[in-house]
């Protein structure tokens, strides 16, 4: 048994699901953030538990040839990019093996069904939305992201995952706040009633080039806002929208429910493939548009539509996948529990001239059986659930509906594997599993799966 605060020299045997190095002493696993497979390292035990421990990396004695120098100066402090020290090909390998491991260990399935991860040509500057926290720390304004697993704001001038426009906008707002002594709404991590600015959200349409700036504030009037808007207009040539979002509660939620447009439009536009979407401050829109197109194209390929099918899209959100499916389906039914998302989905369908889609508000596990009872029989069912996966009732409803194919889009390999195992018990077989790297530099991986009905 290892001891807390004691140093050890260990060999890293593998990477854990969080991307941390895993070493073993007499079979006892130790998880070490920042260490890579194949390295020999000196560590200090920071937390020893009954079945495993966490270690702090002190020294790399033998370095992996997959290690690279992180480009970001805030890498070790900021919790955003946990894999930047790993070269990109190795990041894709890590995500490939993570999906394979879950498919085999949790799903009990053949890991040879998993294809290698689809990566990006340029793994930096891929995010179309940035949310920066703002706080007063030791009487100085800090704007940036939280350090991992803390509420400490890492003050930064640049983020290599965000569009360059975001770096410029943050500096303009930082200078404006300093000039007029405009205070953040948090002071040393505590909600500060006398303050104003809580967060800054920046959204950019990568194809439209339109930019939205959102100031998330308490319910106070923004002083000197005309000068801020003027500065943004001068420096950001494609500025489309400046919005105040009001969030007065002492909460960790980023956005409040109320928005006021200070300048320009209430929304920006962007495209996924040929489809145009209006994006408001509260709208959900995938943050990596390049890989979203790759992911949805693969889902459309797996659906294998010929134009005569009826398709159900469960957890449809604002209808992005629904629109992709509609181009090759007879009729698509989208189901989503969030009312505003369904409203956006209907608007998106209308402005794109889609006439073969229909959207319902409610739980997929309740609405889909109801549609079937009403005589709507699906040929294909597509599911894109949140991280917790599908409700078991929905999986059973899919088994009862007996569509020809199921396409499962997942943001969590563990819950994906669990649900695939369930679907195999109700008459389906996994044909192919394709990981897609939507979030380079992070541990996260999206996956799309093709399943076919087993004819008895």
Tab-separated table of N, CA, C and O in Angstrom, residues 250-313:
chain	number	residue	atom	x	y	z
A	250	UNK	N	-27.356	34.214	-7.308
A	250	UNK	CA	-26.074	33.683	-6.835
A	250	UNK	C	-26.036	32.199	-7.203
A	250	UNK	O	-26.361	31.329	-6.420
A	251	UNK	N	-25.652	31.945	-8.443
A	251	UNK	CA	-25.728	30.598	-8.999
A	251	UNK	C	-24.528	30.351	-9.888
A	251	UNK	O	-23.858	31.287	-10.330
A	252	UNK	N	-24.260	29.058	-10.174
A	252	UNK	CA	-23.172	28.715	-11.085
A	252	UNK	C	-23.634	28.693	-12.542
A	252	UNK	O	-22.811	28.501	-13.438
A	253	UNK	N	-24.955	28.871	-12.762
A	253	UNK	CA	-25.444	28.920	-14.135
A	253	UNK	C	-24.873	30.144	-14.840
A	253	UNK	O	-24.859	31.241	-14.292
A	254	UNK	N	-24.403	29.955	-16.066
A	254	UNK	CA	-23.755	31.048	-16.793
A	254	UNK	C	-24.763	32.105	-17.233
A	254	UNK	O	-24.564	33.298	-17.016
A	255	UNK	N	-25.863	31.668	-17.856
A	255	UNK	CA	-26.812	32.593	-18.462
A	255	UNK	C	-28.116	32.676	-17.686
A	255	UNK	O	-28.588	31.678	-17.128
A	256	UNK	N	-28.713	33.869	-17.678
A	256	UNK	CA	-30.061	34.035	-17.168
A	256	UNK	C	-31.069	33.885	-18.297
A	256	UNK	O	-30.697	33.652	-19.451
A	257	UNK	N	-32.345	34.033	-17.976
A	257	UNK	CA	-33.404	33.831	-18.973
A	257	UNK	C	-33.686	35.064	-19.820
A	257	UNK	O	-34.275	34.960	-20.893
A	258	UNK	N	-33.283	36.243	-19.340
A	258	UNK	CA	-33.663	37.499	-19.998
A	258	UNK	C	-32.499	38.089	-20.800
A	258	UNK	O	-31.384	38.206	-20.302
A	259	UNK	N	-32.791	38.460	-22.051
A	259	UNK	CA	-31.788	39.086	-22.909
A	259	UNK	C	-32.304	40.416	-23.448
A	259	UNK	O	-33.504	40.561	-23.725
A	260	UNK	N	-31.396	41.372	-23.594
A	260	UNK	CA	-31.742	42.662	-24.206
A	260	UNK	C	-30.688	42.977	-25.263
A	260	UNK	O	-29.483	42.958	-24.978
A	261	UNK	N	-31.123	43.234	-26.482
A	261	UNK	CA	-30.194	43.550	-27.565
A	261	UNK	C	-29.766	45.013	-27.454
A	261	UNK	O	-30.598	45.923	-27.508
A	262	UNK	N	-28.481	45.231	-27.270
A	262	UNK	CA	-27.932	46.581	-27.120
A	262	UNK	C	-27.580	47.206	-28.465
A	262	UNK	O	-27.608	48.432	-28.621
A	263	UNK	N	-27.229	46.340	-29.434
A	263	UNK	CA	-26.812	46.831	-30.753
A	263	UNK	C	-26.937	45.688	-31.753
A	263	UNK	O	-26.631	44.538	-31.449
A	264	UNK	N	-27.412	45.986	-32.951
A	264	UNK	CA	-27.459	44.984	-34.011
A	264	UNK	C	-28.629	44.024	-33.887
A	264	UNK	O	-29.695	44.360	-33.358
A	265	UNK	N	-28.426	42.800	-34.354
A	265	UNK	CA	-29.474	41.779	-34.419
A	265	UNK	C	-29.611	41.027	-33.092
A	265	UNK	O	-28.731	41.078	-32.242
A	266	UNK	N	-30.731	40.297	-32.969
A	266	UNK	CA	-30.956	39.437	-31.795
A	266	UNK	C	-30.230	38.110	-31.933
A	266	UNK	O	-30.189	37.325	-30.984
A	267	UNK	N	-29.674	37.838	-33.095
A	267	UNK	CA	-29.075	36.532	-33.371
A	267	UNK	C	-27.999	36.687	-34.442
A	267	UNK	O	-27.909	37.725	-35.113
A	268	UNK	N	-27.198	35.640	-34.605
A	268	UNK	CA	-26.321	35.520	-35.767
A	268	UNK	C	-26.734	34.267	-36.529
A	268	UNK	O	-27.515	33.454	-36.024
A	269	UNK	N	-26.210	34.115	-37.724
A	269	UNK	CA	-26.516	32.937	-38.547
A	269	UNK	C	-25.242	32.145	-38.807
A	269	UNK	O	-24.144	32.693	-38.826
A	270	UNK	N	-25.409	30.849	-38.994
A	270	UNK	CA	-24.319	30.029	-39.504
A	270	UNK	C	-24.896	28.812	-40.200
A	270	UNK	O	-26.112	28.580	-40.173
A	271	UNK	N	-24.017	28.042	-40.801
A	271	UNK	CA	-24.437	26.899	-41.615
A	271	UNK	C	-23.774	25.610	-41.131
A	271	UNK	O	-22.620	25.619	-40.694
A	272	UNK	N	-24.524	24.513	-41.231
A	272	UNK	CA	-23.947	23.172	-41.159
A	272	UNK	C	-24.318	22.515	-42.478
A	272	UNK	O	-25.507	22.309	-42.760
A	273	UNK	N	-23.307	22.235	-43.304
A	273	UNK	CA	-23.596	21.794	-44.654
A	273	UNK	C	-24.305	22.906	-45.395
A	273	UNK	O	-23.897	24.071	-45.356
A	274	UNK	N	-25.414	22.590	-46.038
A	274	UNK	CA	-26.163	23.597	-46.800
A	274	UNK	C	-27.252	24.262	-45.972
A	274	UNK	O	-27.955	25.145	-46.457
A	275	UNK	N	-27.387	23.862	-44.698
A	275	UNK	CA	-28.501	24.335	-43.885
A	275	UNK	C	-28.114	25.535	-43.024
A	275	UNK	O	-27.057	25.552	-42.387
A	276	UNK	N	-29.001	26.513	-43.010
A	276	UNK	CA	-28.776	27.765	-42.285
A	276	UNK	C	-29.499	27.725	-40.943
A	276	UNK	O	-30.643	27.290	-40.854
A	277	UNK	N	-28.811	28.192	-39.891
A	277	UNK	CA	-29.388	28.197	-38.551
A	277	UNK	C	-29.247	29.582	-37.930
A	277	UNK	O	-28.191	30.219	-38.025
A	278	UNK	N	-30.342	30.039	-37.281
A	278	UNK	CA	-30.286	31.255	-36.470
A	278	UNK	C	-29.810	30.880	-35.073
A	278	UNK	O	-30.344	29.947	-34.462
A	279	UNK	N	-28.839	31.602	-34.560
A	279	UNK	CA	-28.250	31.276	-33.261
A	279	UNK	C	-28.428	32.467	-32.331
A	279	UNK	O	-27.821	33.522	-32.523
A	280	UNK	N	-29.260	32.315	-31.323
A	280	UNK	CA	-29.494	33.359	-30.325
A	280	UNK	C	-28.580	33.089	-29.123
A	280	UNK	O	-27.925	32.041	-29.058
A	281	UNK	N	-28.515	34.007	-28.155
A	281	UNK	CA	-27.645	33.761	-26.988
A	281	UNK	C	-27.968	32.458	-26.264
A	281	UNK	O	-27.066	31.788	-25.758
A	282	UNK	N	-29.234	32.072	-26.210
A	282	UNK	CA	-29.647	30.899	-25.447
A	282	UNK	C	-29.747	29.641	-26.302
A	282	UNK	O	-30.056	28.568	-25.790
A	283	UNK	N	-29.488	29.743	-27.612
A	283	UNK	CA	-29.618	28.586	-28.502
A	283	UNK	C	-28.480	27.597	-28.293
A	283	UNK	O	-27.321	27.995	-28.081
A	284	UNK	N	-28.820	26.295	-28.422
A	284	UNK	CA	-27.765	25.289	-28.495
A	284	UNK	C	-27.307	25.177	-29.943
A	284	UNK	O	-28.117	25.085	-30.860
A	285	UNK	N	-26.006	25.189	-30.143
A	285	UNK	CA	-25.427	24.970	-31.466
A	285	UNK	C	-24.072	24.322	-31.237
A	285	UNK	O	-23.304	24.742	-30.365
A	286	UNK	N	-23.764	23.274	-31.996
A	286	UNK	CA	-22.504	22.559	-31.790
A	286	UNK	C	-21.319	23.515	-31.878
A	286	UNK	O	-21.271	24.378	-32.765
A	287	UNK	N	-20.343	23.356	-30.969
A	287	UNK	CA	-19.250	24.331	-30.879
A	287	UNK	C	-18.138	24.099	-31.899
A	287	UNK	O	-17.290	24.968	-32.102
A	288	UNK	N	-18.122	22.925	-32.543
A	288	UNK	CA	-17.109	22.636	-33.552
A	288	UNK	C	-17.818	22.362	-34.877
A	288	UNK	O	-18.158	21.222	-35.185
A	289	UNK	N	-18.067	23.403	-35.684
A	289	UNK	CA	-18.876	23.218	-36.894
A	289	UNK	C	-18.239	22.305	-37.936
A	289	UNK	O	-18.949	21.622	-38.675
A	290	UNK	N	-16.911	22.292	-38.015
A	290	UNK	CA	-16.227	21.443	-38.996
A	290	UNK	C	-16.496	19.971	-38.694
A	290	UNK	O	-16.916	19.190	-39.563
A	291	UNK	N	-16.295	19.570	-37.450
A	291	UNK	CA	-16.484	18.172	-37.081
A	291	UNK	C	-17.960	17.803	-36.944
A	291	UNK	O	-18.332	16.633	-37.085
A	292	UNK	N	-18.809	18.800	-36.662
A	292	UNK	CA	-20.249	18.539	-36.636
A	292	UNK	C	-20.711	18.054	-38.004
A	292	UNK	O	-21.497	17.100	-38.110
A	293	UNK	N	-20.206	18.687	-39.057
A	293	UNK	CA	-20.574	18.271	-40.410
A	293	UNK	C	-20.093	16.845	-40.685
A	293	UNK	O	-20.805	16.037	-41.290
A	294	UNK	N	-18.892	16.518	-40.202
A	294	UNK	CA	-18.370	15.154	-40.370
A	294	UNK	C	-19.223	14.142	-39.606
A	294	UNK	O	-19.544	13.061	-40.120
A	295	UNK	N	-19.606	14.507	-38.379
A	295	UNK	CA	-20.415	13.626	-37.531
A	295	UNK	C	-21.796	13.384	-38.149
A	295	UNK	O	-22.262	12.244	-38.247
A	296	UNK	N	-22.458	14.463	-38.575
A	296	UNK	CA	-23.803	14.332	-39.132
A	296	UNK	C	-23.789	13.615	-40.477
A	296	UNK	O	-24.728	12.882	-40.811
A	297	UNK	N	-22.745	13.830	-41.263
A	297	UNK	CA	-22.631	13.132	-42.542
A	297	UNK	C	-22.493	11.629	-42.321
A	297	UNK	O	-23.068	10.823	-43.073
A	298	UNK	N	-21.762	11.252	-41.292
A	298	UNK	CA	-21.614	9.831	-40.962
A	298	UNK	C	-22.947	9.265	-40.470
A	298	UNK	O	-23.326	8.137	-40.831
A	299	UNK	N	-23.693	10.038	-39.672
A	299	UNK	CA	-25.007	9.585	-39.213
A	299	UNK	C	-25.954	9.380	-40.395
A	299	UNK	O	-26.714	8.398	-40.443
A	300	UNK	N	-25.889	10.296	-41.368
A	300	UNK	CA	-26.727	10.178	-42.561
A	300	UNK	C	-26.323	8.950	-43.381
A	300	UNK	O	-27.187	8.217	-43.893
A	301	UNK	N	-25.023	8.707	-43.466
A	301	UNK	CA	-24.534	7.511	-44.175
A	301	UNK	C	-25.048	6.240	-43.499
A	301	UNK	O	-25.519	5.308	-44.162
A	302	UNK	N	-24.969	6.191	-42.160
A	302	UNK	CA	-25.405	5.001	-41.429
A	302	UNK	C	-26.926	4.804	-41.510
A	302	UNK	O	-27.413	3.675	-41.466
A	303	UNK	N	-27.682	5.905	-41.628
A	303	UNK	CA	-29.138	5.782	-41.764
A	303	UNK	C	-29.506	5.113	-43.091
A	303	UNK	O	-30.547	4.449	-43.189
A	304	UNK	N	-28.648	5.304	-44.121
A	304	UNK	CA	-28.790	4.605	-45.404
A	304	UNK	C	-30.198	4.785	-45.986
A	304	UNK	O	-30.907	3.807	-46.268
A	305	UNK	N	-30.577	6.046	-46.164
A	305	UNK	CA	-31.931	6.373	-46.612
A	305	UNK	C	-32.048	6.364	-48.142
A	305	UNK	O	-31.101	6.740	-48.841
A	306	UNK	N	-33.242	5.958	-48.646
A	306	UNK	CA	-33.474	5.977	-50.089
A	306	UNK	C	-34.603	6.913	-50.487
A	306	UNK	O	-34.974	6.986	-51.665
A	307	UNK	N	-35.186	7.634	-49.508
A	307	UNK	CA	-36.234	8.597	-49.815
A	307	UNK	C	-37.631	8.140	-49.474
A	307	UNK	O	-38.587	8.928	-49.568
A	308	UNK	N	-37.779	6.890	-49.054
A	308	UNK	CA	-39.112	6.346	-48.752
A	308	UNK	C	-39.331	6.077	-47.267
A	308	UNK	O	-40.394	5.588	-46.886
A	309	UNK	N	-38.336	6.396	-46.431
A	309	UNK	CA	-38.408	6.010	-45.030
A	309	UNK	C	-39.033	7.075	-44.138
A	309	UNK	O	-38.923	8.278	-44.392
A	310	UNK	N	-39.638	6.586	-43.053
A	310	UNK	CA	-40.063	7.427	-41.945
A	310	UNK	C	-39.008	7.321	-40.861
A	310	UNK	O	-38.627	6.214	-40.457
A	311	UNK	N	-38.525	8.468	-40.380
A	311	UNK	CA	-37.404	8.497	-39.433
A	311	UNK	C	-37.827	9.210	-38.154
A	311	UNK	O	-38.472	10.260	-38.203
A	312	UNK	N	-37.459	8.641	-37.008
A	312	UNK	CA	-37.610	9.312	-35.717
A	312	UNK	C	-36.241	9.821	-35.281
A	312	UNK	O	-35.256	9.077	-35.332
A	313	UNK	N	-36.197	11.080	-34.846
A	313	UNK	CA	-34.964	11.676	-34.318
A	313	UNK	C	-35.205	12.011	-32.854
A	313	UNK	O	-35.821	13.032	-32.527
